[in-house]
PDB file of C-alpha atoms in Angstrom:
ATOM      1  CA  MET A   1      -1.667-155.587  -6.486  1.00 46.00           C
ATOM      2  CA  GLY A   2      -1.224-159.023  -4.678  1.00 50.00           C
ATOM      3  CA  SER A   3      -1.968-159.627  -1.131  1.00 50.00           C
ATOM      4  CA  THR A   4       0.730-160.523   1.594  1.00 51.00           C
ATOM      5  CA  SER A   5      -1.866-161.542   4.058  1.00 50.00           C
ATOM      6  CA  THR A   6      -1.482-164.799   5.566  1.00 50.00           C
ATOM      7  CA  SER A   7      -5.084-165.493   4.826  1.00 50.00           C
ATOM      8  CA  SER A   8      -4.616-165.651   1.348  1.00 51.00           C
ATOM      9  CA  PRO A   9      -5.101-168.943  -0.559  1.00 55.00           C
ATOM     10  CA  GLN A  10      -1.592-169.552  -1.452  1.00 55.00           C
ATOM     11  CA  TRP A  11      -0.368-169.062   2.477  1.00 54.00           C
ATOM     12  CA  ALA A  12      -3.140-171.258   3.613  1.00 57.00           C
ATOM     13  CA  SER A  13      -2.002-174.379   1.375  1.00 59.00           C
ATOM     14  CA  PHE A  14       1.688-173.719   2.269  1.00 59.00           C
ATOM     15  CA  LEU A  15       1.562-173.593   5.995  1.00 59.00           C
ATOM     16  CA  PRO A  16       0.485-177.324   6.433  1.00 65.00           C
ATOM     17  CA  ILE A  17       3.080-178.294   4.035  1.00 63.00           C
ATOM     18  CA  ALA A  18       6.026-176.316   5.741  1.00 67.00           C
ATOM     19  CA  THR A  19       4.893-177.631   9.358  1.00 69.00           C
ATOM     20  CA  THR A  20       4.539-181.142   8.033  1.00 69.00           C
ATOM     21  CA  ILE A  21       8.044-180.952   6.254  1.00 68.00           C
ATOM     22  CA  SER A  22       9.962-179.578   9.351  1.00 70.00           C
ATOM     23  CA  ALA A  23       8.342-182.581  11.415  1.00 73.00           C
ATOM     24  CA  VAL A  24      10.605-185.144   9.187  1.00 76.00           C
ATOM     25  CA  GLU A  25      14.271-185.780   9.218  1.00 83.00           C
ATOM     26  CA  PRO A  26      16.307-183.469   6.657  1.00 83.00           C
ATOM     27  CA  ASP A  27      17.305-186.171   4.448  1.00 87.00           C
ATOM     28  CA  GLN A  28      13.535-187.158   4.143  1.00 84.00           C
ATOM     29  CA  GLN A  29      12.064-183.688   3.387  1.00 82.00           C
ATOM     30  CA  GLY A  30      12.505-183.547  -0.207  1.00 85.00           C
ATOM     31  CA  THR A  31      10.550-187.024  -0.560  1.00 88.00           C
ATOM     32  CA  VAL A  32       7.717-185.570   1.920  1.00 83.00           C
ATOM     33  CA  GLN A  33       7.567-182.519  -0.251  1.00 84.00           C
ATOM     34  CA  GLY A  34       7.224-184.229  -3.449  1.00 88.00           C
ATOM     35  CA  SER A  35       4.422-186.514  -1.864  1.00 87.00           C
ATOM     36  CA  LEU A  36       2.540-183.794  -0.569  1.00 85.00           C
ATOM     37  CA  THR A  37       2.598-181.742  -3.943  1.00 87.00           C
ATOM     38  CA  SER A  38       1.415-184.397  -5.868  1.00 93.00           C
ATOM     39  CA  VAL A  39      -1.687-185.316  -3.529  1.00 89.00           C
ATOM     40  CA  GLN A  40      -2.417-181.461  -3.570  1.00 88.00           C
ATOM     41  CA  SER A  41      -2.087-182.081  -7.429  1.00 93.00           C
ATOM     42  CA  LEU A  42      -4.483-184.667  -7.593  1.00 94.00           C
ATOM     43  CA  ALA A  43      -7.002-182.751  -5.178  1.00 91.00           C
ATOM     44  CA  SER A  44      -6.751-179.923  -7.660  1.00 93.00           C
ATOM     45  CA  VAL A  45      -7.784-181.830 -10.519  1.00 95.00           C
ATOM     46  CA  PHE A  46     -10.425-184.258  -8.912  1.00 95.00           C
ATOM     47  CA  ALA A  47     -12.262-181.865  -6.094  1.00 93.00           C
ATOM     48  CA  PRO A  48     -13.904-179.676  -8.711  1.00 94.00           C
ATOM     49  CA  LEU A  49     -15.042-182.727 -10.606  1.00 96.00           C
ATOM     50  CA  ILE A  50     -16.381-184.442  -7.616  1.00 95.00           C
ATOM     51  CA  SER A  51     -17.719-181.120  -6.055  1.00 95.00           C
ATOM     52  CA  THR A  52     -19.635-180.264  -9.449  1.00 96.00           C
ATOM     53  CA  ALA A  53     -21.316-183.662  -9.680  1.00 96.00           C
ATOM     54  CA  LEU A  54     -22.443-183.398  -5.721  1.00 95.00           C
ATOM     55  CA  PHE A  55     -23.603-179.982  -6.109  1.00 96.00           C
ATOM     56  CA  ALA A  56     -25.617-181.165  -9.550  1.00 96.00           C
ATOM     57  CA  ARG A  57     -26.964-184.158  -7.580  1.00 95.00           C
ATOM     58  CA  GLY A  58     -27.819-182.094  -4.569  1.00 94.00           C
ATOM     59  CA  THR A  59     -29.813-179.527  -6.648  1.00 95.00           C
ATOM     60  CA  SER A  60     -31.419-181.695  -8.990  1.00 94.00           C
ATOM     61  CA  GLY A  61     -34.033-183.176  -6.752  1.00 90.00           C
ATOM     62  CA  ALA A  62     -32.690-186.773  -7.125  1.00 88.00           C
ATOM     63  CA  LEU A  63     -32.362-187.104  -3.467  1.00 87.00           C
ATOM     64  CA  GLY A  64     -36.082-186.320  -2.722  1.00 91.00           C
ATOM     65  CA  PHE A  65     -35.124-182.944  -1.476  1.00 91.00           C
ATOM     66  CA  GLU A  66     -32.604-180.262  -2.420  1.00 94.00           C
ATOM     67  CA  LEU A  67     -29.347-179.951  -0.828  1.00 93.00           C
ATOM     68  CA  PRO A  68     -27.373-177.295  -2.517  1.00 94.00           C
ATOM     69  CA  GLY A  69     -24.536-177.596   0.190  1.00 95.00           C
ATOM     70  CA  LEU A  70     -23.931-181.351  -0.501  1.00 95.00           C
ATOM     71  CA  PRO A  71     -20.163-180.571  -1.822  1.00 95.00           C
ATOM     72  CA  PHE A  72     -19.402-178.743   1.727  1.00 95.00           C
ATOM     73  CA  ALA A  73     -20.875-181.355   3.833  1.00 95.00           C
ATOM     74  CA  ALA A  74     -19.043-184.085   1.767  1.00 95.00           C
ATOM     75  CA  GLY A  75     -15.762-181.970   2.295  1.00 93.00           C
ATOM     76  CA  ALA A  76     -16.624-181.614   6.254  1.00 95.00           C
ATOM     77  CA  VAL A  77     -16.591-185.217   6.199  1.00 96.00           C
ATOM     78  CA  PHE A  78     -13.169-185.903   4.518  1.00 92.00           C
ATOM     79  CA  VAL A  79     -11.865-183.156   6.842  1.00 91.00           C
ATOM     80  CA  ALA A  80     -13.335-185.112   9.861  1.00 94.00           C
ATOM     81  CA  VAL A  81     -12.079-188.661   8.601  1.00 94.00           C
ATOM     82  CA  ALA A  82      -8.665-187.134   8.097  1.00 89.00           C
ATOM     83  CA  LEU A  83      -8.342-185.586  11.489  1.00 91.00           C
ATOM     84  CA  VAL A  84      -9.552-188.884  13.088  1.00 92.00           C
ATOM     85  CA  GLN A  85      -6.675-190.621  11.261  1.00 91.00           C
ATOM     86  CA  ALA A  86      -4.052-188.159  11.897  1.00 84.00           C
ATOM     87  CA  SER A  87      -4.926-188.246  15.747  1.00 88.00           C
ATOM     88  CA  ARG A  88      -4.870-192.114  15.613  1.00 89.00           C
ATOM     89  CA  VAL A  89      -1.200-192.020  13.493  1.00 84.00           C
ATOM     90  CA  LEU A  90       0.033-189.402  16.284  1.00 80.00           C
ATOM     91  CA  SER A  91      -1.201-191.278  19.106  1.00 85.00           C
ATOM     92  CA  GLN A  92       0.758-194.365  17.841  1.00 85.00           C
ATOM     93  CA  GLN A  93       3.933-192.520  17.406  1.00 77.00           C
ATOM     94  CA  GLY A  94       3.362-190.860  20.870  1.00 78.00           C
ATOM     95  CA  LYS A  95       3.286-187.564  19.562  1.00 70.00           C
ATOM     96  CA  LEU A  96      -0.187-186.654  20.589  1.00 67.00           C
ATOM     97  CA  GLN A  97      -1.365-186.884  24.464  1.00 64.00           C
TER      98      GLN A  97
END
């Protein structure tokens, strides 16, 4: 049976898209949705490849120590950079106080 909980992965990826699309003019929503879906598709292809390479590097001892959580640390850095960039853009647009 499928889950209808809002914590399921399909809802987790849909909610930011819905919020972003509702923030633009109605005649631009299709363009935004297409752009976000394209980025999401690219991330679905490249994230596993990058994560696998980071995990292999972190567990091989090539760094001088083992760090099996390296993909998660890299993901946290990417999220932090995205939050900083989003706050800058929103501040410039006057939407963040």
